[in-house]
Coordinates of C-alpha atoms in Angstrom, one line a residue:
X1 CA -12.9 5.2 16.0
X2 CA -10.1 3.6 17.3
X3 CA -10.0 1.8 20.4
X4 CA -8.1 3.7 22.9
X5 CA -5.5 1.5 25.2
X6 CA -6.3 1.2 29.0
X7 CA -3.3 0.7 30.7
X8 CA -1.2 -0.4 28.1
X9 CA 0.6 1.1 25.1
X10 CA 1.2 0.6 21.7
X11 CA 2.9 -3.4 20.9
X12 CA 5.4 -1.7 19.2
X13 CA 7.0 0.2 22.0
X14 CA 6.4 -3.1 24.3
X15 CA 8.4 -5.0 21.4
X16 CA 11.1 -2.4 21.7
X17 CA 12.0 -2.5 25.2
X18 CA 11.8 -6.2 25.2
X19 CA 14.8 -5.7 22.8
X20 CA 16.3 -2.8 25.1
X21 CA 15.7 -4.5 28.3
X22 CA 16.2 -8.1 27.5
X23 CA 18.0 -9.3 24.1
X24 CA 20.4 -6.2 23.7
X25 CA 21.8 -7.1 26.6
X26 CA 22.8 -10.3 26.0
X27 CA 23.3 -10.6 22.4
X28 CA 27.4 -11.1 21.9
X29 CA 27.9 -10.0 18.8
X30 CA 27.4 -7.5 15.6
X31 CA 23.8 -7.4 14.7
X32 CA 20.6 -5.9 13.3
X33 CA 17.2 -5.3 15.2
X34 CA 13.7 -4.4 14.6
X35 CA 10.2 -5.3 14.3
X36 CA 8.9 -5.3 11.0
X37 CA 6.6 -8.1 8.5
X38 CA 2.9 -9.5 9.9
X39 CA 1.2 -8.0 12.8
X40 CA -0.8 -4.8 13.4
X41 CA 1.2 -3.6 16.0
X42 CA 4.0 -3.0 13.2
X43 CA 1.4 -0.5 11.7
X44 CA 0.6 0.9 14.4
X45 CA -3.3 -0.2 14.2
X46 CA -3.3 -2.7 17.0
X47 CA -5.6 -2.2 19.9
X48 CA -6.8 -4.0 22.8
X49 CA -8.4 -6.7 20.6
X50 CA -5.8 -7.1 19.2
X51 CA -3.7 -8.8 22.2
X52 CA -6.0 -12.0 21.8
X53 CA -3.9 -13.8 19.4
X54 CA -0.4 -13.4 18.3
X55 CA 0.8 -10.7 20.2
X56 CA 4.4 -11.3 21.4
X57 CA 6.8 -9.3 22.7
X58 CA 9.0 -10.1 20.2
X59 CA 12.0 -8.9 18.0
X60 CA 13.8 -9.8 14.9
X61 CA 17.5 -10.1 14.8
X62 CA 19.5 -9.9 12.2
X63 CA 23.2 -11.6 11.8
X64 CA 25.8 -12.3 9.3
X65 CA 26.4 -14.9 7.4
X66 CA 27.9 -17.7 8.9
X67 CA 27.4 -16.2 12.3
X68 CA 25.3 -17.7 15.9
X69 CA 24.0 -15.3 18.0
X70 CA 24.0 -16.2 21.7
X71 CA 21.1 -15.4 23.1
X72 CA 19.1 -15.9 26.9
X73 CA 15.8 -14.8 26.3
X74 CA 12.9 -15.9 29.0
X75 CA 9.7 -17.4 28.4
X76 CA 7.4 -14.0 28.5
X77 CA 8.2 -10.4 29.1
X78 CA 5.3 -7.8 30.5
X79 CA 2.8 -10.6 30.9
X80 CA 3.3 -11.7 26.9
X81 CA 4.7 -14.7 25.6
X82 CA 8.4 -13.5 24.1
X83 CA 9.8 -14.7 21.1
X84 CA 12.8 -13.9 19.1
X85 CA 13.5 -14.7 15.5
X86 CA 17.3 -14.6 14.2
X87 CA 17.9 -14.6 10.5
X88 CA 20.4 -12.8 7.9
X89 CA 19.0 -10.2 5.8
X90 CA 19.1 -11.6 2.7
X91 CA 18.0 -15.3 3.9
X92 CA 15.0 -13.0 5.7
X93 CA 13.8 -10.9 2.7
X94 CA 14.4 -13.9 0.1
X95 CA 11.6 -15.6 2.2
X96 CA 9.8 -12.7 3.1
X97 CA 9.3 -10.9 -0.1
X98 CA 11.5 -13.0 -2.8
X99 CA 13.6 -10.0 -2.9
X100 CA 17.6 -10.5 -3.2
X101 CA 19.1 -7.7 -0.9
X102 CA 22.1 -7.5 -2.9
X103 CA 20.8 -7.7 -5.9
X104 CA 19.5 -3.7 -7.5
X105 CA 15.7 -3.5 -7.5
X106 CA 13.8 -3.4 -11.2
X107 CA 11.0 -2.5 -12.2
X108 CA 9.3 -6.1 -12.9
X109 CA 10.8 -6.0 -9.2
X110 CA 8.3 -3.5 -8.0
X111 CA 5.0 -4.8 -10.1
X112 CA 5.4 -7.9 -8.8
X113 CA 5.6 -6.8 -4.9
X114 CA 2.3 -6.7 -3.0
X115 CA 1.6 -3.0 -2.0
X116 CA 0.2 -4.3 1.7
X117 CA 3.3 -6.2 2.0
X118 CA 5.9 -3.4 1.2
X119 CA 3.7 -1.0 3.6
X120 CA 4.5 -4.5 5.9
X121 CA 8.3 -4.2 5.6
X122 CA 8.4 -0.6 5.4
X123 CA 6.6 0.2 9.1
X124 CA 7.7 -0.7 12.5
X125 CA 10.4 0.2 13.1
X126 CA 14.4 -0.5 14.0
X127 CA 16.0 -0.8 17.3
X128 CA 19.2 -1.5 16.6
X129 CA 21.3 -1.5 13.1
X130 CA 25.1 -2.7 12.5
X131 CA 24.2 -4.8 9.2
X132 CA 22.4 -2.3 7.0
X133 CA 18.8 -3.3 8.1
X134 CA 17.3 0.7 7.7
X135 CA 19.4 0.7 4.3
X136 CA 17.1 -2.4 3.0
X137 CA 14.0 -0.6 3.8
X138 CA 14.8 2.5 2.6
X139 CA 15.1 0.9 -0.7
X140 CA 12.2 -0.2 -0.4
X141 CA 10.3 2.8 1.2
X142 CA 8.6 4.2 -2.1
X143 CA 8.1 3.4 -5.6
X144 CA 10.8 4.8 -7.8
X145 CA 9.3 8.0 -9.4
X146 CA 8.2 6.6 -13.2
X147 CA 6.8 3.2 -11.7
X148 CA 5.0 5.6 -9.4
X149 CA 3.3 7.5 -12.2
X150 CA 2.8 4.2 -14.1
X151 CA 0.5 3.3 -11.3
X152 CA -1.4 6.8 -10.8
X153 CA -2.5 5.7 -14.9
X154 CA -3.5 2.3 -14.3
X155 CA -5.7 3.7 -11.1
X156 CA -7.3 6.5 -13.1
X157 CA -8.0 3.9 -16.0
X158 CA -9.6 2.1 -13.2
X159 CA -11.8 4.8 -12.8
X160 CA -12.2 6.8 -15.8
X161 CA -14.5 4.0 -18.5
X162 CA -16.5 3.7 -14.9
X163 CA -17.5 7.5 -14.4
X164 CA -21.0 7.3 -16.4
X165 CA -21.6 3.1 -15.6
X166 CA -23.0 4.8 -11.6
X167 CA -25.9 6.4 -13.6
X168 CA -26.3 3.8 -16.8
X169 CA -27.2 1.4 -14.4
X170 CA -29.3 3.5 -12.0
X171 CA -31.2 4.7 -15.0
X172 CA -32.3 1.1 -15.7
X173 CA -33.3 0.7 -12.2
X174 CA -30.6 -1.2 -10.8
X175 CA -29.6 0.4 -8.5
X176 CA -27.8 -2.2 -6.6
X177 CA -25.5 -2.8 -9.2
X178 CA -25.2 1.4 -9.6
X179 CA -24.2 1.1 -5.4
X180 CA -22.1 -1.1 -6.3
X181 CA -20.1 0.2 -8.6
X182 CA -20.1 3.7 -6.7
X183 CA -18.1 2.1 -4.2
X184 CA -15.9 0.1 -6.2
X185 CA -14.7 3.5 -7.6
X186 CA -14.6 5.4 -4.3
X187 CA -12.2 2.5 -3.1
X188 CA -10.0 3.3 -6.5
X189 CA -10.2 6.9 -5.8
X190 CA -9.0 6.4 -2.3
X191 CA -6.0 4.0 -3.4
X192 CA -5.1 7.2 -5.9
X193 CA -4.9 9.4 -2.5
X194 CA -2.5 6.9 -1.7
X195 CA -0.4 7.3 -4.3
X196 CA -0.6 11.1 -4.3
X197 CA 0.9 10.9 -1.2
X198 CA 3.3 8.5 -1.8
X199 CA 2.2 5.6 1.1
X200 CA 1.9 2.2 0.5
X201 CA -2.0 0.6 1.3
X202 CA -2.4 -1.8 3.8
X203 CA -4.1 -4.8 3.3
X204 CA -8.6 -4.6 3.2
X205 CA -8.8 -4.3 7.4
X206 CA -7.0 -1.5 7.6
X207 CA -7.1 0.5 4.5
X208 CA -10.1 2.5 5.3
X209 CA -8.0 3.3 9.2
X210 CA -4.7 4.1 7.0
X211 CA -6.7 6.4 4.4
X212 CA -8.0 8.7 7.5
X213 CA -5.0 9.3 8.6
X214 CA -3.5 10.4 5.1
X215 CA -3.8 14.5 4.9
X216 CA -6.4 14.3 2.7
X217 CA -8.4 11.9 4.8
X218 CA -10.3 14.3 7.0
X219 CA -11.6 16.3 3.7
X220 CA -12.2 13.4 1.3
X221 CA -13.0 10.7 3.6
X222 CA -16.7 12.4 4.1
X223 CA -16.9 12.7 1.0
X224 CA -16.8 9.4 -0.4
X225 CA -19.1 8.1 2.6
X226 CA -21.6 10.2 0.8
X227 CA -21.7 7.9 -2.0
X228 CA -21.8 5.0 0.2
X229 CA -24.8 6.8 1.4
X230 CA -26.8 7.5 -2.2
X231 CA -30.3 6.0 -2.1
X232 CA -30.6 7.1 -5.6
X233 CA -27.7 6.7 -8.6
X234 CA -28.8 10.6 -9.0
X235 CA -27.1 11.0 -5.8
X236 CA -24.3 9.0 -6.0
X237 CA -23.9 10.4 -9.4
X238 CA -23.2 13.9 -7.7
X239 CA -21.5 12.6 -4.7
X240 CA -19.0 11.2 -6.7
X241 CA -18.4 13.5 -9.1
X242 CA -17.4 15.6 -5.5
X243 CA -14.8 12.7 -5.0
X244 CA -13.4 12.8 -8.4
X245 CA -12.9 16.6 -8.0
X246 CA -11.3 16.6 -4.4
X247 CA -8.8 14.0 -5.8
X248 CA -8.4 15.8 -8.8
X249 CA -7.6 18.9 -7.0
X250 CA -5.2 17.0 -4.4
X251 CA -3.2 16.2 -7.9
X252 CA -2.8 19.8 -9.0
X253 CA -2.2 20.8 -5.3
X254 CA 1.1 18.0 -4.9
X255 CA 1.9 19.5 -8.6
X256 CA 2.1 15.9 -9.5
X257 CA 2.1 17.0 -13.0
X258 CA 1.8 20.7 -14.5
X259 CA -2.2 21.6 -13.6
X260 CA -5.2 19.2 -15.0
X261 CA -8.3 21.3 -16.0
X262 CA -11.2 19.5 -14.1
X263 CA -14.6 19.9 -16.7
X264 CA -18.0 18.6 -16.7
X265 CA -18.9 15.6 -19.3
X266 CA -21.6 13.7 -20.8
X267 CA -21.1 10.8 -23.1
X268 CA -22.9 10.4 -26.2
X269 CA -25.1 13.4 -24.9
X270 CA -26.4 11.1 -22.6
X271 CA -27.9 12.5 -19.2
X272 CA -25.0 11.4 -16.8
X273 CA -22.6 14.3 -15.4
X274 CA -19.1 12.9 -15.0
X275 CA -16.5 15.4 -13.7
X276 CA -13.4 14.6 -16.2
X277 CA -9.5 15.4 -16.4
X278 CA -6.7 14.5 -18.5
X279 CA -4.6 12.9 -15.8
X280 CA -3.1 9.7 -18.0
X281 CA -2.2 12.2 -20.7
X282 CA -0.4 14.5 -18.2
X283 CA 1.2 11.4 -16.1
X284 CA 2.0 9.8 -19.4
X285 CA 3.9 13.0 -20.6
X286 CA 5.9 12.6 -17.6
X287 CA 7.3 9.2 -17.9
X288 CA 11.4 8.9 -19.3
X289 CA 12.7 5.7 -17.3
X290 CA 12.7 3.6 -20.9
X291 CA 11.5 0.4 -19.3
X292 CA 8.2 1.7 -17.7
X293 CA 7.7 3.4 -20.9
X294 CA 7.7 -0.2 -22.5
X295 CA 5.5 -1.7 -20.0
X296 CA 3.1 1.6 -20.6
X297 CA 3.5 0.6 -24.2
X298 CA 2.3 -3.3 -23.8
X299 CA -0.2 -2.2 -20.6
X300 CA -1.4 1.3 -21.5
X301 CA -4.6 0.9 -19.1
X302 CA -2.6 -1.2 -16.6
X303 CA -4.5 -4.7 -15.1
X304 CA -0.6 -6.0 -15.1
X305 CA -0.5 -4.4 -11.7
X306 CA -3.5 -5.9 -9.9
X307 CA -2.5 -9.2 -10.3
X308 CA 0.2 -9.0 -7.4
X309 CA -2.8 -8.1 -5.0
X310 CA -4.3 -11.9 -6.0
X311 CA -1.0 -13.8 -6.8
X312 CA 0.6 -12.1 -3.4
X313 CA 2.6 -15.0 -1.9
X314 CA 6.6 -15.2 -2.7
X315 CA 6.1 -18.6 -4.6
X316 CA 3.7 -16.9 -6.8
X317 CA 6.0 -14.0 -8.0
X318 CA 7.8 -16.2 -10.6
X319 CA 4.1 -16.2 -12.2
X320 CA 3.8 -12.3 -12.3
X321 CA 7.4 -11.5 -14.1
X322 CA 6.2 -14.2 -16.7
X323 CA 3.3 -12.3 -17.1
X324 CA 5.4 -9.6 -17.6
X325 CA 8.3 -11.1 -19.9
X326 CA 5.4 -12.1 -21.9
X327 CA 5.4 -11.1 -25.9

């Protein structure tokens, strides 16, 4: 559970009336203003721990070209150290995110973005807008709808060729390996409820916190700790076949696609239950944009999109749209 404050509230609403109370005030011209990129307080995760390191009271501002910002900002604020860092938007999300703010977005663009670091630039929030700051992120906000279903395929592929592997190696008696694979899939189911709901997932320490507070948390989150739980790959077996269903279900429910008929499977007759539905096929129907149809063409069962989550620094991106100008 989440640490509750004592006295204190969230480093967000301290960050905005540091703005409110001391930088507004005096800044003497035409500007931009918000608190957005690194920190947990921009998710709204942060807690008491988290004032041990790196918590400022602090705000971005954003100029035009060409322009200086005046600006007479003391040493802390509340008890906090206070910083303030002044940038133009495009020299801030060039840096930030290798993204060119007047430049249209594409869809090697959006493969090659880190989903944690979108969900980054996306939160927070802004105090103060003359420049076109909440225009930027709204760009960014969500996947564009075809990339969107690209990546719902290339998470059920992630999951699909798995669904048997939980008993196949249980039935051999490894059952550490069978655990681990029941959670590697119960983390790809959860980054489909993502998607489903259209929210961007934060980075490994708080993913599981983001996922609980998704609509379908409360009903699905139990569920998957019930595979976590298995001490036999029979149980897991069943305990994530529930999993696969309540996702499944949460598909036809958003009407994502017309409805998926959910059935029980076996492969090669062997004796491992897999619930099973024809979400690709449906998702894959769905898709007209011509160049995600391409990229579905060259990277039917996806991989091209979990490279961004390893090569995630701005540097690296020249990297990934090789790999995907690649013949």
């Amino acid at each position: 559970m989440r640490a509750i404050f004592v006295g204190m509230d969230s480093g967000l609403e301290l960050c905005r009336r540091f703005y409110f109370d001391v930088v507004r005030p005096t800044a003497d011209g035409p500007h931009s203003a918000g608190l957005l990129g690194r920190g947990s307080e921009v998710l709204g995760f942060d807690d008491e721990m988290s004032t041990d390191h790196n918590c400022e009271a602090r705000a971005l501002v954003f100029v035009p070209d060409g322009v200086e910002l005046r600006l007479e900002v003391p040493q802390t604020f509340e008890g906090r150290p206070a910083l303030v860092e002044v940038h133009t938007l495009r020299e801030y999300f060039l840096d930030q995110l290798g993204f060119d703010v007047d430049v249209a977005l594409t869809v090697r663009d959006w493969l090659t973005f880190p989903e944690s670091v979108l969900r980054q630039f996306t939160a927070g929030g802004v105090f103060h807008d003359e420049l076109g700051l909440e225009d930027v992120r709204d760009r960014l906000a969500y996947y564009p709808d075809d990339v969107w279903r690209y990546l719902m395929i290339t998470a059920w592929w992630r999951v699909h060729p798995e669904m048997n592997l939980v008993g196949r190696a249980g039935y051999v008696g490894d059952d550490l390996g069978s655990a681990l694979i029941g959670a590697r899939m119960v983390e790809d189911l959860m980054r489909l409820c993502f998607l489903m709901e259209r929210q961007y997932a934060p980075y490994s320490k708080w993913f599981g916190t983001a996922f609980n507070r998704l609509s379908c948390g409360p009903s699905i989150g139990p569920l998957c700790r019930e595979v976590l739980r298995a001490e036999t790959w029979q149980e897991r077996e069943r305990a994530l076949s529930a999993v696969y269903r309540a996702v499944g279900e949460l598909h036809n429910q958003f009407a994502i696609t017309p409805p998926v008929e959910l059935g029980v499977v076996r492969m090669c007759d062997r004796p491992f239950e897999v619930v099973w539905g024809d979400f690709i096929g449906a998702l894959t129907a769905d898709i007209q944009d011509p160049e995600v149809r391409r990229l579905l063409e060259r990277w039917p069962v996806g991989g091209i999109e979990q490279v961004r989550t390893v090569l995630w620094r701005v540097p690296d991106r020249r990297q990934l749209l090789g790999l995907l100008d690649s013949r």
